GROMACS .gro file of C-alpha atoms in nm:
model
  488
    1MET     CA    1  -0.230   0.103   1.079
    2GLN     CA    2  -0.455   0.174   0.803
    3THR     CA    3  -0.351   0.177   0.476
    4PHE     CA    4  -0.082  -0.277   0.606
    5PRO     CA    5  -0.233   0.132   0.637
    6ALA     CA    6  -0.444  -0.320   0.207
    7ILE     CA    7  -0.131  -0.472   0.383
    8ARG     CA    8  -0.358  -0.290  -0.056
    9SER     CA    9  -0.136  -0.150  -0.005
   10SER     CA   10   0.067  -0.299  -0.196
   11ASP     CA   11   0.199   0.052  -0.021
   12LEU     CA   12   0.288  -0.060   0.091
   13SER     CA   13   0.228   0.097   0.217
   14SER     CA   14   0.199   0.101   0.627
   15LEU     CA   15   0.004  -0.083   0.893
   16PRO     CA   16  -0.290  -0.025   1.127
   17GLY     CA   17  -0.219   0.134   1.460
   18ALA     CA   18  -0.281   0.063   1.823
   19GLY     CA   19  -0.591  -0.095   1.965
   20ALA     CA   20  -0.914   0.047   2.094
   21ALA     CA   21  -0.947   0.244   2.415
   22PHE     CA   22  -1.200  -0.001   2.559
   23PHE     CA   23  -1.169  -0.375   2.606
   24ILE     CA   24  -1.388  -0.570   2.367
   25PRO     CA   25  -1.446  -0.939   2.432
   26ARG     CA   26  -1.323  -1.162   2.154
   27THR     CA   27  -1.604  -1.311   1.951
   28GLN     CA   28  -1.630  -1.578   1.684
   29LEU     CA   29  -1.529  -1.371   1.379
   30THR     CA   30  -1.551  -1.479   1.019
   31PHE     CA   31  -1.327  -1.385   0.731
   32PRO     CA   32  -1.333  -1.474   0.363
   33LYS     CA   33  -1.187  -1.812   0.274
   34LYS     CA   34  -0.901  -1.644   0.098
   35LEU     CA   35  -0.743  -1.579   0.438
   36PHE     CA   36  -0.700  -1.952   0.481
   37PHE     CA   37  -0.625  -2.039   0.120
   38CYS     CA   38  -0.383  -1.770   0.004
   39HIS     CA   39  -0.228  -1.834  -0.336
   40ALA     CA   40   0.141  -1.846  -0.259
   41LYS     CA   41   0.439  -2.061  -0.344
   42TYR     CA   42   0.635  -2.201  -0.056
   43ALA     CA   43   0.955  -2.383  -0.141
   44GLU     CA   44   0.980  -2.506   0.215
   45SER     CA   45   0.652  -2.696   0.199
   46GLY     CA   46   0.702  -2.837  -0.148
   47ASN     CA   47   0.360  -2.702  -0.251
   48ALA     CA   48   0.340  -2.478  -0.555
   49GLY     CA   49  -0.034  -2.433  -0.527
   50LEU     CA   50  -0.277  -2.350  -0.251
   51HIS     CA   51  -0.166  -2.368   0.109
   52ASN     CA   52  -0.360  -2.616   0.320
   53LEU     CA   53  -0.380  -2.528   0.684
   54ILE     CA   54  -0.308  -2.819   0.915
   55VAL     CA   55  -0.452  -2.787   1.261
   56ALA     CA   56  -0.177  -2.748   1.520
   57PRO     CA   57  -0.141  -2.985   1.812
   58ALA     CA   58  -0.251  -2.882   2.156
   59ASN     CA   59   0.012  -2.712   2.369
   60PRO     CA   60   0.254  -2.616   2.087
   61LEU     CA   61   0.616  -2.571   2.183
   62VAL     CA   62   0.669  -2.252   2.375
   63ALA     CA   63   0.978  -2.180   2.170
   64GLU     CA   64   0.776  -2.193   1.848
   65LYS     CA   65   0.518  -1.948   1.978
   66GLU     CA   66   0.786  -1.708   2.095
   67GLU     CA   67   0.964  -1.732   1.760
   68ALA     CA   68   0.635  -1.672   1.577
   69LYS     CA   69   0.576  -1.365   1.790
   70ALA     CA   70   0.925  -1.239   1.711
   71VAL     CA   71   0.877  -1.291   1.337
   72LEU     CA   72   0.541  -1.111   1.340
   73THR     CA   73   0.681  -0.824   1.547
   74LEU     CA   74   0.973  -0.773   1.311
   75PHE     CA   75   0.742  -0.796   1.010
   76LEU     CA   76   0.516  -0.522   1.149
   77LYS     CA   77   0.811  -0.300   1.237
   78LYS     CA   78   0.957  -0.331   0.887
   79ARG     CA   79   0.633  -0.192   0.754
   80GLY     CA   80   0.648   0.116   0.967
   81LEU     CA   81   0.499   0.033   1.306
   82SER     CA   82   0.684   0.159   1.609
   83ASN     CA   83   0.821  -0.090   1.863
   84ALA     CA   84   0.539  -0.011   2.104
   85VAL     CA   85   0.256  -0.043   1.851
   86ALA     CA   86   0.399  -0.364   1.705
   87ALA     CA   87   0.429  -0.514   2.055
   88ILE     CA   88   0.071  -0.418   2.142
   89THR     CA   89  -0.059  -0.570   1.820
   90VAL     CA   90   0.124  -0.899   1.881
   91ASP     CA   91   0.003  -0.916   2.242
   92LYS     CA   92  -0.357  -0.884   2.120
   93SER     CA   93  -0.316  -1.150   1.850
   94GLY     CA   94  -0.302  -1.478   2.040
   95LEU     CA   95  -0.524  -1.667   1.796
   96PHE     CA   96  -0.321  -1.548   1.500
   97ILE     CA   97   0.002  -1.662   1.672
   98ASP     CA   98  -0.157  -2.005   1.711
   99HIS     CA   99  -0.241  -1.991   1.341
  100LEU     CA  100   0.124  -1.914   1.257
  101VAL     CA  101   0.238  -2.209   1.467
  102SER     CA  102  -0.005  -2.432   1.276
  103ARG     CA  103   0.149  -2.293   0.959
  104LEU     CA  104   0.488  -2.413   1.083
  105HIS     CA  105   0.345  -2.758   1.142
  106SER     CA  106   0.208  -2.756   0.789
  107VAL     CA  107   0.535  -2.657   0.624
  108HIS     CA  108   0.740  -2.895   0.838
  109LYS     CA  109   0.475  -3.164   0.884
  110ASN     CA  110   0.727  -3.447   0.851
  111ARG     CA  111   0.893  -3.321   1.168
  112TYR     CA  112   0.571  -3.369   1.365
  113LEU     CA  113   0.406  -3.674   1.217
  114GLY     CA  114   0.484  -4.003   1.382
  115GLY     CA  115   0.552  -3.839   1.717
  116SER     CA  116   0.867  -3.654   1.615
  117ARG     CA  117   0.908  -3.327   1.808
  118GLN     CA  118   1.249  -3.207   1.689
  119GLU     CA  119   1.255  -2.835   1.756
  120LEU     CA  120   1.273  -2.605   1.452
  121THR     CA  121   1.558  -2.360   1.417
  122THR     CA  122   1.502  -1.984   1.411
  123LEU     CA  123   1.597  -1.973   1.043
  124GLU     CA  124   1.350  -2.250   0.954
  125ILE     CA  125   1.072  -2.067   1.135
  126ARG     CA  126   1.147  -1.736   0.965
  127ASN     CA  127   1.171  -1.898   0.621
  128ALA     CA  128   0.832  -2.061   0.673
  129LEU     CA  129   0.644  -1.762   0.811
  130ASN     CA  130   0.781  -1.457   0.627
  131PRO     CA  131   0.655  -1.558   0.279
  132TYR     CA  132   0.314  -1.632   0.431
  133LEU     CA  133   0.298  -1.291   0.602
  134GLU     CA  134   0.404  -1.124   0.277
  135THR     CA  135   0.117  -1.299   0.100
  136LEU     CA  136  -0.134  -1.185   0.360
  137TYR     CA  137   0.003  -0.832   0.331
  138GLU     CA  138  -0.060  -0.838  -0.045
  139GLU     CA  139  -0.413  -0.971   0.017
  140PHE     CA  140  -0.524  -0.729   0.287
  141GLY     CA  141  -0.298  -0.426   0.257
  142ASP     CA  142  -0.374  -0.155   0.510
  143ILE     CA  143  -0.620  -0.359   0.715
  144LEU     CA  144  -0.382  -0.647   0.786
  145VAL     CA  145  -0.320  -0.538   1.145
  146ASP     CA  146  -0.694  -0.538   1.211
  147VAL     CA  147  -0.717  -0.885   1.054
  148VAL     CA  148  -0.430  -1.007   1.271
  149GLU     CA  149  -0.576  -0.866   1.593
  150ASN     CA  150  -0.922  -1.011   1.525
  151PHE     CA  151  -0.815  -1.338   1.372
  152PRO     CA  152  -1.095  -1.594   1.415
  153ASN     CA  153  -1.092  -1.940   1.562
  154PRO     CA  154  -1.075  -2.120   1.226
  155ALA     CA  155  -1.265  -2.430   1.344
  156THR     CA  156  -1.645  -2.443   1.314
  157GLU     CA  157  -1.681  -2.600   1.657
  158GLU     CA  158  -1.553  -2.488   1.995
  159ARG     CA  159  -1.173  -2.520   2.004
  160SER     CA  160  -1.054  -2.768   2.262
  161ALA     CA  161  -0.769  -3.009   2.328
  162GLU     CA  162  -0.995  -3.301   2.238
  163ASN     CA  163  -1.078  -3.189   1.883
  164LEU     CA  164  -0.727  -3.080   1.786
  165SER     CA  165  -0.520  -3.356   1.634
  166ILE     CA  166  -0.235  -3.430   1.396
  167PRO     CA  167  -0.332  -3.627   1.084
  168SER     CA  168  -0.142  -3.946   1.008
  169LEU     CA  169   0.081  -3.980   0.702
  170GLU     CA  170  -0.201  -4.145   0.507
  171GLU     CA  171  -0.464  -3.884   0.594
  172GLU     CA  172  -0.537  -3.569   0.401
  173PRO     CA  173  -0.450  -3.246   0.588
  174VAL     CA  174  -0.730  -3.115   0.805
  175VAL     CA  175  -0.861  -2.794   0.651
  176PRO     CA  176  -1.079  -2.567   0.864
  177VAL     CA  177  -1.413  -2.469   0.716
  178SER     CA  178  -1.471  -2.096   0.726
  179ALA     CA  179  -1.818  -1.951   0.768
  180PRO     CA  180  -1.994  -1.807   0.460
  181ILE     CA  181  -1.844  -1.488   0.328
  182THR     CA  182  -2.179  -1.315   0.371
  183THR     CA  183  -2.179  -1.373   0.746
  184LEU     CA  184  -2.151  -1.037   0.916
  185ASN     CA  185  -1.872  -0.976   1.159
  186SER     CA  186  -2.028  -0.937   1.503
  187LYS     CA  187  -1.759  -0.696   1.620
  188LYS     CA  188  -1.818  -0.476   1.317
  189LEU     CA  189  -2.193  -0.474   1.382
  190LYS     CA  190  -2.142  -0.374   1.745
  191ALA     CA  191  -1.901  -0.099   1.641
  192LEU     CA  192  -2.143   0.039   1.383
  193ALA     CA  193  -2.429   0.032   1.635
  194ARG     CA  194  -2.215   0.225   1.883
  195LEU     CA  195  -2.188   0.517   1.641
  196THR     CA  196  -2.546   0.614   1.723
  197ASP     CA  197  -2.581   0.467   2.073
  198ASP     CA  198  -2.299   0.443   2.327
  199GLY     CA  199  -2.501   0.194   2.534
  200LEU     CA  200  -2.525   0.428   2.833
  201THR     CA  201  -2.694   0.754   2.735
  202GLY     CA  202  -2.856   0.640   2.414
  203LYS     CA  203  -2.662   0.908   2.230
  204PRO     CA  204  -2.357   0.885   2.003
  205PRO     CA  205  -2.022   0.864   2.185
  206PRO     CA  206  -1.853   1.203   2.249
  207HIS     CA  207  -1.585   1.149   1.987
  208ILE     CA  208  -1.847   1.085   1.718
  209ILE     CA  209  -2.024   1.409   1.806
  210TYR     CA  210  -1.688   1.587   1.801
  211LEU     CA  211  -1.592   1.445   1.460
  212THR     CA  212  -1.923   1.532   1.298
  213ALA     CA  213  -1.891   1.886   1.434
  214LEU     CA  214  -1.544   1.891   1.281
  215GLY     CA  215  -1.700   1.820   0.941
  216MET     CA  216  -1.662   1.442   0.916
  217GLU     CA  217  -1.984   1.305   0.770
  218ILE     CA  218  -2.149   1.019   0.952
  219GLU     CA  219  -2.144   0.805   0.635
  220VAL     CA  220  -1.767   0.848   0.618
  221ILE     CA  221  -1.738   0.754   0.986
  222LYS     CA  222  -1.945   0.442   0.918
  223GLU     CA  223  -1.722   0.347   0.627
  224VAL     CA  224  -1.408   0.393   0.839
  225THR     CA  225  -1.560   0.193   1.126
  226SER     CA  226  -1.663  -0.086   0.891
  227LYS     CA  227  -1.300  -0.129   0.787
  228PHE     CA  228  -1.153  -0.050   1.129
  229PRO     CA  229  -1.404  -0.130   1.411
  230SER     CA  230  -1.174  -0.006   1.688
  231PHE     CA  231  -1.241   0.349   1.567
  232ALA     CA  232  -1.586   0.338   1.731
  233TYR     CA  233  -1.431   0.291   2.076
  234TYR     CA  234  -1.161   0.558   2.081
  235SER     CA  235  -1.158   0.803   2.369
  236LEU     CA  236  -1.221   1.165   2.271
  237ASP     CA  237  -0.984   1.321   2.525
  238ARG     CA  238  -0.709   1.058   2.517
  239LYS     CA  239  -0.712   0.960   2.150
  240ILE     CA  240  -0.898   1.187   1.909
  241LYS     CA  241  -0.840   1.539   2.039
  242PRO     CA  242  -0.461   1.514   2.087
  243VAL     CA  243  -0.414   1.404   1.727
  244VAL     CA  244  -0.647   1.669   1.587
  245GLU     CA  245  -0.473   1.939   1.790
  246VAL     CA  246  -0.130   1.832   1.660
  247LEU     CA  247  -0.257   1.855   1.304
  248LEU     CA  248  -0.419   2.194   1.358
  249ASP     CA  249  -0.108   2.331   1.531
  250LEU     CA  250   0.096   2.226   1.228
  251GLY     CA  251  -0.124   2.446   1.014
  252ILE     CA  252  -0.341   2.186   0.846
  253PRO     CA  253  -0.680   2.345   0.767
  254LYS     CA  254  -0.969   2.221   0.978
  255SER     CA  255  -1.149   2.120   0.660
  256ASP     CA  256  -0.871   1.870   0.579
  257ILE     CA  257  -0.883   1.687   0.913
  258PRO     CA  258  -1.179   1.459   0.823
  259THR     CA  259  -1.005   1.346   0.503
  260ILE     CA  260  -0.680   1.271   0.687
  261LEU     CA  261  -0.855   1.073   0.961
  262SER     CA  262  -1.062   0.879   0.709
  263LYS     CA  263  -0.745   0.783   0.521
  264ARG     CA  264  -0.562   0.689   0.838
  265PRO     CA  265  -0.796   0.632   1.136
  266HIS     CA  266  -0.513   0.448   1.309
  267LEU     CA  267  -0.357   0.788   1.379
  268CYS     CA  268  -0.612   0.819   1.656
  269GLY     CA  269  -0.492   0.492   1.804
  270VAL     CA  270  -0.143   0.626   1.870
  271ARG     CA  271  -0.061   0.628   2.239
  272GLU     CA  272   0.127   0.919   2.390
  273THR     CA  273   0.091   1.154   2.094
  274GLU     CA  274   0.362   1.386   2.226
  275LYS     CA  275   0.615   1.101   2.222
  276LEU     CA  276   0.545   0.984   1.866
  277LEU     CA  277   0.377   1.238   1.638
  278ILE     CA  278   0.555   1.552   1.754
  279PRO     CA  279   0.908   1.398   1.744
  280THR     CA  280   0.830   1.264   1.395
  281LEU     CA  281   0.729   1.611   1.276
  282THR     CA  282   1.040   1.762   1.433
  283TYR     CA  283   1.261   1.501   1.265
  284LEU     CA  284   1.109   1.574   0.923
  285LYS     CA  285   1.149   1.947   0.974
  286ASN     CA  286   1.516   1.898   1.059
  287LEU     CA  287   1.559   1.716   0.728
  288GLY     CA  288   1.466   2.036   0.549
  289MET     CA  289   1.090   2.004   0.507
  290ASP     CA  290   0.914   2.333   0.568
  291LYS     CA  291   0.559   2.365   0.702
  292LYS     CA  292   0.397   2.377   0.357
  293GLN     CA  293   0.580   2.066   0.246
  294LEU     CA  294   0.486   1.878   0.563
  295ILE     CA  295   0.120   1.968   0.523
  296LYS     CA  296   0.116   1.847   0.162
  297ALA     CA  297   0.297   1.524   0.255
  298ILE     CA  298   0.055   1.445   0.539
  299ARG     CA  299  -0.246   1.518   0.321
  300ARG     CA  300  -0.119   1.274   0.061
  301PHE     CA  301   0.007   1.008   0.302
  302PRO     CA  302  -0.116   1.042   0.663
  303ALA     CA  303   0.054   0.713   0.751
  304LEU     CA  304   0.378   0.909   0.740
  305LEU     CA  305   0.307   1.020   1.098
  306THR     CA  306   0.285   0.664   1.227
  307CYS     CA  307   0.616   0.547   1.082
  308SER     CA  308   0.873   0.475   1.350
  309ARG     CA  309   1.188   0.686   1.374
  310GLN     CA  310   1.397   0.380   1.288
  311LYS     CA  311   1.187   0.316   0.977
  312LEU     CA  312   1.217   0.678   0.861
  313GLU     CA  313   1.592   0.689   0.916
  314SER     CA  314   1.660   0.360   0.733
  315SER     CA  315   1.445   0.464   0.435
  316ILE     CA  316   1.598   0.810   0.409
  317ASP     CA  317   1.952   0.672   0.438
  318LEU     CA  318   1.869   0.443   0.145
  319LEU     CA  319   1.739   0.736  -0.062
  320TYR     CA  320   2.075   0.906  -0.014
  321GLU     CA  321   2.257   0.586  -0.113
  322LEU     CA  322   2.049   0.567  -0.431
  323GLY     CA  323   2.181   0.904  -0.538
  324LEU     CA  324   1.924   1.152  -0.411
  325PRO     CA  325   2.095   1.477  -0.303
  326ALA     CA  326   2.009   1.584   0.052
  327GLU     CA  327   1.891   1.925  -0.070
  328ASN     CA  328   1.622   1.755  -0.281
  329LEU     CA  329   1.484   1.534  -0.004
  330GLY     CA  330   1.212   1.776   0.106
  331LYS     CA  331   1.073   1.809  -0.246
  332VAL     CA  332   1.078   1.433  -0.300
  333LEU     CA  333   0.897   1.358   0.026
  334THR     CA  334   0.639   1.622  -0.062
  335ARG     CA  335   0.572   1.473  -0.404
  336GLY     CA  336   0.586   1.108  -0.304
  337PRO     CA  337   0.572   1.057   0.074
  338GLN     CA  338   0.440   0.705   0.008
  339ILE     CA  339   0.794   0.582  -0.051
  340LEU     CA  340   0.858   0.610   0.323
  341GLY     CA  341   0.584   0.354   0.377
  342LEU     CA  342   0.772   0.097   0.171
  343SER     CA  343   1.005  -0.149   0.336
  344VAL     CA  344   1.374  -0.094   0.269
  345GLU     CA  345   1.386  -0.429   0.088
  346THR     CA  346   1.101  -0.326  -0.144
  347LEU     CA  347   1.259   0.010  -0.219
  348LYS     CA  348   1.592  -0.158  -0.296
  349ALA     CA  349   1.424  -0.408  -0.528
  350ARG     CA  350   1.253  -0.136  -0.731
  351ALA     CA  351   1.569   0.073  -0.748
  352LYS     CA  352   1.757  -0.236  -0.871
  353TYR     CA  353   1.491  -0.291  -1.138
  354PHE     CA  354   1.519   0.064  -1.272
  355HIS     CA  355   1.898   0.045  -1.259
  356SER     CA  356   1.888  -0.273  -1.469
  357LEU     CA  357   1.713  -0.073  -1.741
  358GLY     CA  358   1.988   0.186  -1.741
  359VAL     CA  359   1.782   0.454  -1.566
  360ASP     CA  360   1.949   0.709  -1.340
  361VAL     CA  361   1.778   0.610  -1.014
  362GLY     CA  362   1.868   0.928  -0.826
  363SER     CA  363   1.727   1.147  -1.102
  364LEU     CA  364   1.415   0.931  -1.129
  365LEU     CA  365   1.361   0.954  -0.753
  366TYR     CA  366   1.373   1.332  -0.773
  367ARG     CA  367   1.148   1.372  -1.077
  368HIS     CA  368   0.898   1.087  -1.024
  369PRO     CA  369   0.919   0.943  -0.669
  370THR     CA  370   0.566   0.801  -0.678
  371ILE     CA  371   0.654   0.529  -0.930
  372PHE     CA  372   0.875   0.363  -0.667
  373ALA     CA  373   0.553   0.274  -0.487
  374LEU     CA  374   0.435   0.067  -0.787
  375ASN     CA  375   0.459  -0.310  -0.791
  376ILE     CA  376   0.724  -0.454  -1.023
  377GLU     CA  377   0.522  -0.754  -1.139
  378THR     CA  378   0.184  -0.586  -1.183
  379HIS     CA  379   0.284  -0.236  -1.299
  380LEU     CA  380   0.645  -0.211  -1.412
  381LYS     CA  381   0.717  -0.532  -1.603
  382PRO     CA  382   0.392  -0.541  -1.807
  383LEU     CA  383   0.463  -0.195  -1.949
  384MET     CA  384   0.821  -0.293  -2.024
  385GLU     CA  385   0.707  -0.605  -2.207
  386PHE     CA  386   0.442  -0.410  -2.400
  387PHE     CA  387   0.698  -0.173  -2.555
  388LEU     CA  388   0.957  -0.446  -2.614
  389GLU     CA  389   0.701  -0.646  -2.810
  390ARG     CA  390   0.643  -0.341  -3.032
  391GLY     CA  391   1.005  -0.301  -3.128
  392PHE     CA  392   1.135  -0.056  -2.870
  393SER     CA  393   1.475  -0.128  -2.719
  394THR     CA  394   1.554  -0.134  -2.350
  395SER     CA  395   1.744   0.195  -2.388
  396ASP     CA  396   1.438   0.345  -2.562
  397ILE     CA  397   1.218   0.249  -2.269
  398ALA     CA  398   1.473   0.377  -2.018
  399SER     CA  399   1.474   0.711  -2.201
  400MET     CA  400   1.094   0.725  -2.197
  401ILE     CA  401   1.083   0.650  -1.825
  402SER     CA  402   1.347   0.912  -1.748
  403ARG     CA  403   1.158   1.174  -1.948
  404PHE     CA  404   0.810   1.082  -1.827
  405GLY     CA  405   0.802   0.858  -1.520
  406SER     CA  406   0.424   0.900  -1.493
  407LEU     CA  407   0.402   0.659  -1.786
  408TYR     CA  408   0.395   0.377  -1.531
  409THR     CA  409   0.090   0.518  -1.356
  410PHE     CA  410  -0.133   0.483  -1.662
  411SER     CA  411  -0.357   0.184  -1.725
  412LEU     CA  412  -0.208  -0.044  -1.988
  413SER     CA  413  -0.545  -0.153  -2.127
  414ASN     CA  414  -0.740   0.172  -2.095
  415ASN     CA  415  -0.470   0.425  -2.177
  416ILE     CA  416  -0.146   0.294  -2.327
  417MET     CA  417  -0.295   0.043  -2.572
  418PRO     CA  418  -0.564   0.267  -2.731
  419LYS     CA  419  -0.318   0.554  -2.770
  420TRP     CA  420  -0.054   0.325  -2.917
  421GLU     CA  421  -0.305   0.188  -3.167
  422PHE     CA  422  -0.392   0.540  -3.281
  423PHE     CA  423  -0.026   0.640  -3.289
  424SER     CA  424   0.034   0.350  -3.528
  425THR     CA  425  -0.199   0.523  -3.778
  426MET     CA  426  -0.022   0.858  -3.750
  427CYS     CA  427   0.260   0.984  -3.968
  428TYR     CA  428   0.524   0.976  -3.694
  429PRO     CA  429   0.808   0.726  -3.638
  430LYS     CA  430   0.844   0.539  -3.309
  431SER     CA  431   1.148   0.751  -3.226
  432ASP     CA  432   0.912   1.047  -3.174
  433LEU     CA  433   0.751   0.858  -2.885
  434VAL     CA  434   1.092   0.800  -2.731
  435LYS     CA  435   1.160   1.174  -2.751
  436PHE     CA  436   0.809   1.270  -2.637
  437PRO     CA  437   0.651   0.996  -2.419
  438GLN     CA  438   0.428   1.269  -2.271
  439TYR     CA  439   0.205   1.181  -2.566
  440PHE     CA  440   0.043   0.919  -2.342
  441GLY     CA  441  -0.053   1.188  -2.093
  442TYR     CA  442  -0.291   1.371  -2.329
  443SER     CA  443  -0.657   1.290  -2.388
  444LEU     CA  444  -0.698   1.067  -2.691
  445GLU     CA  445  -1.038   1.201  -2.794
  446LEU     CA  446  -1.022   1.562  -2.682
  447ARG     CA  447  -0.667   1.647  -2.787
  448ILE     CA  448  -0.472   1.385  -2.982
  449LYS     CA  449  -0.732   1.282  -3.241
  450ARG     CA  450  -0.881   1.631  -3.276
  451ARG     CA  451  -0.549   1.808  -3.327
  452TYR     CA  452  -0.413   1.543  -3.559
  453ALA     CA  453  -0.723   1.577  -3.778
  454ILE     CA  454  -0.681   1.956  -3.788
  455MET     CA  455  -0.315   1.921  -3.886
  456ARG     CA  456  -0.390   1.670  -4.161
  457GLU     CA  457  -0.660   1.897  -4.303
  458SER     CA  458  -0.412   2.183  -4.316
  459GLY     CA  459  -0.179   1.981  -4.536
  460VAL     CA  460   0.130   2.050  -4.326
  461THR     CA  461   0.312   1.853  -4.058
  462LEU     CA  462   0.422   1.951  -3.707
  463SER     CA  463   0.639   1.753  -3.470
  464LEU     CA  464   0.446   1.543  -3.220
  465HIS     CA  465   0.580   1.765  -2.944
  466ARG     CA  466   0.453   2.089  -3.101
  467LEU     CA  467   0.122   1.937  -3.209
  468LEU     CA  468   0.021   1.848  -2.855
  469ARG     CA  469   0.199   2.101  -2.637
  470LEU     CA  470   0.101   2.427  -2.806
  471SER     CA  471  -0.207   2.609  -2.684
  472ASP     CA  472  -0.506   2.616  -2.922
  473ALA     CA  473  -0.432   2.975  -3.023
  474ASP     CA  474  -0.063   2.911  -3.082
  475LEU     CA  475  -0.141   2.594  -3.276
  476ASP     CA  476  -0.372   2.784  -3.509
  477GLU     CA  477  -0.108   3.049  -3.564
  478VAL     CA  478   0.172   2.799  -3.633
  479LEU     CA  479  -0.045   2.601  -3.874
  480LYS     CA  480  -0.143   2.922  -4.055
  481GLN     CA  481   0.221   3.025  -4.095
  482LYS     CA  482   0.318   2.677  -4.215
  483MET     CA  483   0.036   2.674  -4.469
  484GLU     CA  484   0.131   3.018  -4.605
  485LYS     CA  485   0.494   2.913  -4.637
  486HIS     CA  486   0.391   2.590  -4.808
  487VAL     CA  487   0.172   2.773  -5.060
  488GLY     CA  488   0.441   3.030  -5.126
   0.00000   0.00000   0.00000
């Protein structure tokens, strides 16, 4: 899926879809070193710093490989892939499975050094691999599935039984050397070349001609292909057209199709469109979403269509448990469909965080569903700490969030801080911000500073709410009346 659909995402969002329509031979691919040296803490390995990859022994235990496959499959399904798509992805990811097994040998190296071959338990394997997969998901977001499917042979030389070995206790772990970051991915180059020459007729493939006629610019197609090379090999009749027709039948304007496909090219990788996309649309309609709401939701979050039925049901059941009335579900999914791309565990964690502040989670879900897609550590906690350091109480912050959930979507350095600094020079108490946190939603230069200067020149004072919310004409009139009353 596109946006593991960053894998960025954060958003969380969802994962890349099924593979290409044509078989492409595996090549020696190169990825940035960060894929092999992810910053993550693993209690199991005893390392609090960088993870060193130890090369796995030849012929790893069959049980370990099967367990690694099971862990990866479950991980992909939790992030929205259907059973079929997750299975296809795992089947195509043999080298990555080997990499996961080598990860096991790194975490539990004492079990393998000195000839010990005591088999790991299922729990030990899951505890070793899940944190690592979570870290990769944070690194790569929506393109994680593509990374997994095209995982490179990490060694610089040809992989063979002779050059794979287990280091002794005295030796440093063997760390594979990745190729330079600037090295171009050969598969990506071939995919980009195919956009203008299919290798048979010397013309672009039929689906590229079809997409450009649909209004998708070739530069956009190149950008999509660069991130998701399989897109260059999709069949027009079996992949592209069925998806486009489903979208058009729903009522999505033709002009919106290119944007949707560029956001989520993995939609075109879905096999048996009638068995996945149409049932998903029917399910959402039965929940109370009308056609207009569905169109808006898909525009905002195309990955919604590639979420499995099980994923949708578990997420929606949780929304009900968190206090969202069933009659409000359609509106919430229209405003913030991204929350269905989150894992149930992630959604629970963010709901727990808001609940700890004293916020009504059900009400917050209804009024500001998009903030549930924000990361606790990078978005939610820093804002909380910022206001606590400036003398606001937890209940003050909870009130501000409940009144104006969009507060969390603003940049702390570029928005919140400059506006707070100016607010500190104004004649208002901090309690006015608690009552009217929407203050942070107005332009500092074009509205806040300008209107405050006008008010100060008039010699009268308006509440922060009235100063910023009134139209220019009404503001002039109110100030005039206040001035006349003051003079009188």
